[in-house]
Each structure stands twice: as structure tokens, then as C-alpha cells.
Amino acid sequence: MTRTGTTTAQLRRALRREVPSTVGLLADEQDFAAMRQYETFAFDDHRTYLRQIEALLRTLARQGGHTTVTLFDPEEYAAWCTETGTDPDHPTSRSRFTAHLATTGPGVTYTGQPLTTLLPELVDTAVRQATWEYATTVLATAGDCADCGQDIGKAAYERAGRLLVRLLEAAGPGTHHLVCSVQAADDQLLAVLHTHGTTPPEDATGPEFTAVLAAGIALAAPGGVVLRTTTPGAPDRLHGWRLAADTLIPLTEAEVFAAYCTDARTGEPLSPEPGVEYRAGHPLEPDPHDDWTTHH
């Protein structure tokens, strides 16, 4: 017994609650199959593996500690083992790599949610981080303008921010859901923003959306923005714009309808969504402070 009457076992349990845990998760069958090459990997079936992961998470939650779940990428793991001279076919190596992910990779806090909720959230978090890293790399490496010497990435980000403000101001009151899509090399960059009113949100989605739009501007890449506005007592309104080099050009009502009511995979027409109005994109008035066209 201690001076306070607490047993050693109770003290250890109390200390355990203050030690954070990280669980590396193989999210899909392909990643799971890649790990089966290692003899020390104990699982043969992905469903069984996921059930055991969920049981482990519940146990950690009952112990009262903080648990983060992160994606375990077999290719990244193999590269890390090669770089660090670590034997990949050893449980300790997987544990060390998971600890590495805790400080470098995207993670989701486990709060008791089922895996059917946790997995999509985790994948979405990983995609958002990869998109953010790609877009910010594009902006950081865009170089300086050959004419005036200004940082092109910085100028593109500032222009994208002003375009976002103008989009929201043109949309007016209501709840706005925006999606920006940019075709950058072999990658399709997507950013989503959800906000109320005409002010960009202060959370991470604002900078993420702006960075993706800015990457499209800096690369002069094809892309577009779609906007859905919801207001009480009225049908939702859908608008669209295409990204043309350095600005957003409004789509016509017919183009917006075609974009939403066509299967992107097959090209077949889809039924219009009930209670939704398909409208042309709002014209965006020129910003006198924008001098992007002078940058090369």
C-alpha cells in the first residue's frame, strides 16, 4: 500500500490512463494482402482482423486512455524499414513504424465509434492531408514571376482567397457547400468547404479549399467549382464555374444541369434531384486588386 492507501495495481491503472495509444489500421483488402507476406503477421482474414482491431479499440477505451487510429500503409512501411535498416518481418518493427505514424501521419481519435464510421473518416482524413501536402508543395515550388519577381505560389493563394470571398458574397445568405476539383498532372485534387453566410470558415477547410484552387491557378490546370446553397423554406440551388487559367468562368444553367445529371463513369443521364434548382454560376466581378495576369 502507498501512503494514500492506493494499491500498486491501482496506481498502474491510473498511470496507464495517461499513456496515449496509437493503432495502425490496414483499411482495405489490398493493404491487408500485402502484409500477409510477413510470416509474423498473424491474420489470414481481413474481416477477422477488423473485428479484432475493433475489440482492441474498445478495450483501450475502457481503460480510459487516449487512442489515435492511423492508416498503416504497407508500401510506406517497407520503404521505412529499408531506410532505417529495420527487419520488416518482426512485430517490434510494426510497432515502431506505428509510433512513427503517430507523429507524421493523419490520425483520428477513437471515441467509441464503430469501424463503419471510423474507416471512412480515417480515409477522408488521409486524403485531405495528401491533397493539402500536394497543393502546398505546388505553391511552394511554383517559383517567381519572370517579369516582376513576385512569388507565384503566394500570388495564386491570395487570388484564390479573393475568389472564394467573391463566390460566397455572390451566393448570399444560407448554408453553402462548395467542392473544388483540379486536374493536376496525374492527380485529381478535391477540396470541400461547408460554411454559413458569406464569410469563409476559420477551420482548416478554408485554407485547404483555397490551396487547391490556388494550385489550379498556379499550374493553369483545368478544374472547376460547384456550389450548393440551402436556405430555409426554399429549394436548394446548384451553381457551377470552370477554372480557366486564372479565374472562374460561370457555367450556364444547361451546363450545370448536365454536370450534375450525367454519370461521370458511363456518360449516361441521371434523374434530376427532386427539390433542387440548377442555376448558372454567379458572375464574379473583377477585383481591382488582382494583378495575376501580369505573372508568368
Short mmCIF file of C-alpha atoms in Angstrom, two decimals:
data_model
loop_
_atom_site.label_atom_id
_atom_site.label_comp_id
_atom_site.label_asym_id
_atom_site.label_seq_id
_atom_site.Cartn_x
_atom_site.Cartn_y
_atom_site.Cartn_z
CA MET A 1 0.00 0.00 0.00
CA THR A 2 1.08 3.58 -0.60
CA ARG A 3 0.79 6.43 1.89
CA THR A 4 -2.62 7.32 0.45
CA GLY A 5 -3.91 3.78 0.74
CA THR A 6 -3.83 3.21 -3.01
CA THR A 7 -2.55 -0.17 -4.15
CA THR A 8 0.26 -0.58 -6.67
CA ALA A 9 -2.19 -2.09 -9.17
CA GLN A 10 -4.46 0.93 -8.86
CA LEU A 11 -1.53 3.26 -9.40
CA ARG A 12 -0.51 1.37 -12.53
CA ARG A 13 -4.06 1.54 -13.90
CA ALA A 14 -4.14 5.26 -13.20
CA LEU A 15 -0.80 5.72 -14.96
CA ARG A 16 -1.98 3.62 -17.90
CA ARG A 17 -4.83 6.06 -18.49
CA GLU A 18 -2.25 8.81 -19.03
CA VAL A 19 -0.29 6.88 -21.69
CA PRO A 20 -1.62 7.55 -25.23
CA SER A 21 -2.07 4.67 -27.66
CA THR A 22 -1.78 4.57 -31.45
CA VAL A 23 -3.32 1.80 -33.56
CA GLY A 24 -2.17 1.34 -37.15
CA LEU A 25 -5.06 0.07 -39.26
CA LEU A 26 -4.98 -1.81 -42.57
CA ALA A 27 -8.10 -0.28 -44.06
CA ASP A 28 -8.68 -2.40 -47.17
CA GLU A 29 -8.19 -5.90 -48.54
CA GLN A 30 -5.29 -4.88 -50.76
CA ASP A 31 -3.22 -3.47 -47.91
CA PHE A 32 -4.11 -6.46 -45.76
CA ALA A 33 -2.98 -8.88 -48.50
CA ALA A 34 0.34 -7.04 -48.79
CA MET A 35 1.07 -7.61 -45.10
CA ARG A 36 0.42 -11.35 -45.34
CA GLN A 37 3.84 -11.78 -46.97
CA TYR A 38 5.34 -11.48 -43.49
CA GLU A 39 5.34 -14.73 -41.50
CA THR A 40 4.99 -12.87 -38.21
CA PHE A 41 1.75 -11.22 -39.35
CA ALA A 42 -0.81 -13.34 -37.56
CA PHE A 43 -4.01 -12.81 -39.55
CA ASP A 44 -5.38 -14.67 -42.56
CA ASP A 45 -8.73 -12.94 -43.00
CA HIS A 46 -9.37 -9.21 -43.23
CA ARG A 47 -12.81 -9.38 -41.59
CA THR A 48 -11.39 -11.25 -38.62
CA TYR A 49 -8.60 -8.70 -38.43
CA LEU A 50 -11.07 -5.81 -38.37
CA ARG A 51 -13.15 -7.49 -35.64
CA GLN A 52 -10.03 -7.90 -33.51
CA ILE A 53 -9.00 -4.29 -34.15
CA GLU A 54 -12.41 -3.10 -33.01
CA ALA A 55 -12.23 -5.27 -29.89
CA LEU A 56 -8.78 -3.83 -29.13
CA LEU A 57 -10.08 -0.28 -29.53
CA ARG A 58 -12.95 -0.97 -27.14
CA THR A 59 -10.54 -2.41 -24.59
CA LEU A 60 -8.30 0.65 -24.81
CA ALA A 61 -11.34 2.90 -24.45
CA ARG A 62 -12.46 1.07 -21.31
CA GLN A 63 -9.02 1.67 -19.82
CA GLY A 64 -9.68 5.38 -20.13
CA GLY A 65 -6.68 6.40 -22.22
CA HIS A 66 -6.47 8.45 -25.41
CA THR A 67 -6.32 6.34 -28.57
CA THR A 68 -5.49 7.54 -32.07
CA VAL A 69 -6.11 5.40 -35.15
CA THR A 70 -3.95 5.92 -38.22
CA LEU A 71 -3.68 4.24 -41.62
CA PHE A 72 -0.97 1.60 -41.92
CA ASP A 73 0.40 1.68 -45.48
CA PRO A 74 2.41 -1.48 -46.37
CA GLU A 75 4.40 0.29 -49.11
CA GLU A 76 5.32 3.13 -46.79
CA TYR A 77 6.19 0.56 -44.12
CA ALA A 78 8.52 -1.34 -46.46
CA ALA A 79 10.23 1.89 -47.52
CA TRP A 80 10.65 2.95 -43.89
CA CYS A 81 12.18 -0.41 -42.98
CA THR A 82 14.65 -0.12 -45.86
CA GLU A 83 15.55 3.44 -44.90
CA THR A 84 16.06 2.61 -41.22
CA GLY A 85 17.64 -0.82 -41.71
CA THR A 86 14.76 -2.48 -39.85
CA ASP A 87 13.59 -6.06 -40.32
CA PRO A 88 10.02 -5.73 -41.70
CA ASP A 89 9.07 -9.26 -40.63
CA HIS A 90 9.01 -8.55 -36.91
CA PRO A 91 6.19 -7.31 -34.62
CA THR A 92 8.52 -4.79 -32.97
CA SER A 93 9.20 -3.22 -36.36
CA ARG A 94 5.49 -2.76 -36.98
CA SER A 95 5.13 -1.24 -33.53
CA ARG A 96 7.98 1.20 -34.15
CA PHE A 97 6.53 2.18 -37.51
CA THR A 98 3.12 2.79 -35.93
CA ALA A 99 4.80 5.04 -33.37
CA HIS A 100 6.43 6.87 -36.29
CA LEU A 101 2.98 7.32 -37.89
CA ALA A 102 1.70 8.87 -34.68
CA THR A 103 3.91 11.91 -35.30
CA THR A 104 3.88 12.06 -39.11
CA GLY A 105 0.64 10.58 -40.44
CA PRO A 106 -3.04 11.55 -40.33
CA GLY A 107 -4.98 10.16 -37.39
CA VAL A 108 -8.48 10.01 -35.98
CA THR A 109 -9.29 9.94 -32.28
CA TYR A 110 -11.23 6.86 -31.22
CA THR A 111 -14.27 7.84 -29.19
CA GLY A 112 -16.22 4.60 -29.38
CA GLN A 113 -17.47 5.00 -32.94
CA PRO A 114 -17.98 1.75 -34.94
CA LEU A 115 -15.49 0.88 -37.66
CA THR A 116 -18.16 1.58 -40.28
CA THR A 117 -17.91 5.21 -39.16
CA LEU A 118 -14.23 5.28 -38.25
CA LEU A 119 -12.88 3.85 -41.52
CA PRO A 120 -14.43 6.44 -43.88
CA GLU A 121 -13.41 9.20 -41.50
CA LEU A 122 -9.85 7.90 -41.42
CA VAL A 123 -9.61 7.55 -45.20
CA ASP A 124 -11.08 11.02 -45.69
CA THR A 125 -8.56 12.47 -43.24
CA ALA A 126 -5.69 10.79 -45.10
CA VAL A 127 -6.94 12.02 -48.49
CA ARG A 128 -7.33 15.56 -47.15
CA GLN A 129 -3.79 15.56 -45.78
CA ALA A 130 -2.34 14.19 -49.03
CA THR A 131 -4.27 16.81 -51.02
CA TRP A 132 -3.08 19.59 -48.71
CA GLU A 133 0.54 18.43 -48.95
CA TYR A 134 0.38 18.19 -52.76
CA ALA A 135 -1.27 21.59 -53.19
CA THR A 136 1.09 23.36 -50.79
CA THR A 137 4.09 21.73 -52.50
CA VAL A 138 2.85 23.04 -55.86
CA LEU A 139 2.56 26.54 -54.42
CA ALA A 140 5.92 26.38 -52.61
CA THR A 141 7.77 25.28 -55.77
CA ALA A 142 5.98 27.46 -58.34
CA GLY A 143 8.90 29.89 -58.40
CA ASP A 144 9.00 33.61 -59.04
CA CYS A 145 7.40 35.62 -61.81
CA ALA A 146 9.83 36.10 -64.70
CA ASP A 147 8.62 39.69 -65.15
CA CYS A 148 8.23 41.13 -61.65
CA GLY A 149 9.92 38.57 -59.39
CA GLN A 150 6.83 38.03 -57.21
CA ASP A 151 6.29 34.61 -55.63
CA ILE A 152 3.77 32.93 -57.96
CA GLY A 153 2.53 30.47 -55.32
CA LYS A 154 1.83 33.26 -52.85
CA ALA A 155 0.12 35.37 -55.51
CA ALA A 156 -2.02 32.40 -56.59
CA TYR A 157 -3.07 31.69 -53.00
CA GLU A 158 -4.03 35.32 -52.43
CA ARG A 159 -6.03 35.36 -55.66
CA ALA A 160 -7.78 32.09 -54.77
CA GLY A 161 -8.71 33.54 -51.38
CA ARG A 162 -10.27 36.59 -53.02
CA LEU A 163 -12.16 34.37 -55.48
CA LEU A 164 -13.57 32.36 -52.57
CA VAL A 165 -14.76 35.52 -50.84
CA ARG A 166 -16.42 36.69 -54.04
CA LEU A 167 -18.10 33.32 -54.52
CA LEU A 168 -19.62 33.46 -51.05
CA GLU A 169 -20.64 37.09 -51.38
CA ALA A 170 -22.38 36.33 -54.68
CA ALA A 171 -24.13 33.31 -53.11
CA GLY A 172 -25.59 35.46 -50.33
CA PRO A 173 -27.25 34.17 -47.15
CA GLY A 174 -27.70 30.47 -46.46
CA THR A 175 -25.66 27.35 -45.86
CA HIS A 176 -23.09 26.78 -48.60
CA HIS A 177 -21.38 23.56 -49.65
CA LEU A 178 -18.56 24.04 -52.16
CA VAL A 179 -16.41 21.50 -53.98
CA CYS A 180 -13.27 22.47 -55.91
CA SER A 181 -11.79 19.99 -58.38
CA VAL A 182 -8.43 20.47 -60.12
CA GLN A 183 -6.71 18.14 -62.57
CA ALA A 184 -3.05 18.37 -61.61
CA ALA A 185 -0.74 16.06 -63.60
CA ASP A 186 -1.95 12.53 -62.82
CA ASP A 187 -3.78 13.56 -59.65
CA GLN A 188 -7.34 14.77 -59.23
CA LEU A 189 -7.29 17.25 -56.36
CA LEU A 190 -10.56 17.70 -54.48
CA ALA A 191 -11.36 20.09 -51.66
CA VAL A 192 -14.67 20.52 -49.83
CA LEU A 193 -15.85 23.52 -47.86
CA HIS A 194 -19.02 23.87 -45.77
CA THR A 195 -19.92 27.24 -44.34
CA HIS A 196 -22.76 29.54 -43.32
CA GLY A 197 -23.21 33.04 -44.69
CA THR A 198 -20.70 34.97 -46.75
CA THR A 199 -17.56 34.56 -44.64
CA PRO A 200 -15.07 31.72 -45.26
CA PRO A 201 -14.82 29.32 -42.28
CA GLU A 202 -11.99 29.71 -39.81
CA ASP A 203 -11.29 25.97 -39.56
CA ALA A 204 -8.86 24.04 -41.78
CA THR A 205 -11.32 23.60 -44.64
CA GLY A 206 -10.94 27.23 -45.69
CA PRO A 207 -7.15 27.08 -46.25
CA GLU A 208 -7.47 23.59 -47.83
CA PHE A 209 -10.06 24.78 -50.34
CA THR A 210 -8.05 27.91 -51.09
CA ALA A 211 -4.82 25.93 -51.58
CA VAL A 212 -6.40 23.53 -54.09
CA LEU A 213 -7.94 26.39 -56.06
CA ALA A 214 -4.60 28.23 -55.91
CA ALA A 215 -2.73 25.16 -57.17
CA GLY A 216 -5.03 25.08 -60.19
CA ILE A 217 -4.33 28.78 -60.82
CA ALA A 218 -0.56 28.38 -60.41
CA LEU A 219 -0.48 25.37 -62.75
CA ALA A 220 -3.04 26.82 -65.20
CA ALA A 221 -4.73 23.44 -64.79
CA PRO A 222 -8.31 22.57 -65.77
CA GLY A 223 -10.78 22.48 -62.92
CA GLY A 224 -14.00 23.83 -61.54
CA VAL A 225 -16.08 24.77 -58.53
CA VAL A 226 -19.63 23.73 -57.69
CA LEU A 227 -21.73 25.43 -55.05
CA ARG A 228 -24.86 24.21 -53.33
CA THR A 229 -26.81 26.73 -51.25
CA THR A 230 -29.51 25.77 -48.75
CA THR A 231 -31.94 28.29 -47.28
CA PRO A 232 -34.99 27.55 -45.10
CA GLY A 233 -38.27 27.17 -46.97
CA ALA A 234 -36.70 27.21 -50.45
CA PRO A 235 -35.27 24.62 -52.88
CA ASP A 236 -31.53 24.05 -52.81
CA ARG A 237 -29.70 25.99 -55.53
CA LEU A 238 -26.81 24.49 -57.50
CA HIS A 239 -24.29 26.69 -59.33
CA GLY A 240 -21.06 25.95 -61.15
CA TRP A 241 -17.91 27.54 -62.57
CA ARG A 242 -14.98 26.29 -64.59
CA LEU A 243 -11.41 27.27 -63.76
CA ALA A 244 -9.86 28.99 -66.77
CA ALA A 245 -6.18 29.74 -66.13
CA ASP A 246 -6.57 32.47 -63.53
CA THR A 247 -10.28 32.92 -62.88
CA LEU A 248 -13.65 31.21 -62.50
CA ILE A 249 -15.97 31.38 -65.51
CA PRO A 250 -19.69 30.86 -64.74
CA LEU A 251 -21.29 27.76 -66.26
CA THR A 252 -24.65 28.17 -67.94
CA GLU A 253 -27.76 26.66 -66.41
CA ALA A 254 -27.67 23.89 -69.05
CA GLU A 255 -24.00 23.16 -68.26
CA VAL A 256 -24.73 22.96 -64.53
CA PHE A 257 -27.67 20.63 -65.17
CA ALA A 258 -25.54 18.43 -67.45
CA ALA A 259 -22.71 18.29 -64.91
CA TYR A 260 -24.99 17.15 -62.08
CA CYS A 261 -27.27 14.92 -64.13
CA THR A 262 -24.69 12.88 -66.04
CA ASP A 263 -22.98 9.74 -64.75
CA ALA A 264 -19.28 10.63 -64.78
CA ARG A 265 -18.30 6.98 -65.31
CA THR A 266 -20.72 5.94 -68.05
CA GLY A 267 -21.88 9.23 -69.52
CA GLU A 268 -25.50 8.16 -69.10
CA PRO A 269 -28.08 10.72 -67.97
CA LEU A 270 -29.20 10.73 -64.34
CA SER A 271 -32.54 11.86 -62.97
CA PRO A 272 -32.58 15.41 -61.58
CA GLU A 273 -32.59 15.60 -57.80
CA PRO A 274 -36.09 16.49 -56.53
CA GLY A 275 -36.46 19.89 -54.90
CA VAL A 276 -33.25 21.25 -56.40
CA GLU A 277 -32.82 24.16 -58.80
CA TYR A 278 -29.98 24.04 -61.33
CA ARG A 279 -28.75 27.56 -62.00
CA ALA A 280 -25.95 29.30 -63.86
CA GLY A 281 -22.89 30.34 -61.90
CA HIS A 282 -22.94 33.85 -60.48
CA PRO A 283 -20.86 36.33 -62.50
CA LEU A 284 -17.85 37.34 -60.42
CA GLU A 285 -17.00 41.00 -60.71
CA PRO A 286 -13.31 41.73 -61.48
CA ASP A 287 -11.21 42.52 -58.44
CA PRO A 288 -9.17 45.70 -59.00
CA HIS A 289 -6.52 44.39 -56.58
CA ASP A 290 -5.89 41.27 -58.67
CA ASP A 291 -2.85 41.56 -60.95
CA TRP A 292 -2.40 37.84 -61.57
CA THR A 293 -2.37 38.23 -65.36
CA THR A 294 0.98 40.05 -65.07
CA HIS A 295 2.68 36.98 -63.57
CA HIS A 296 4.45 34.45 -65.79
#
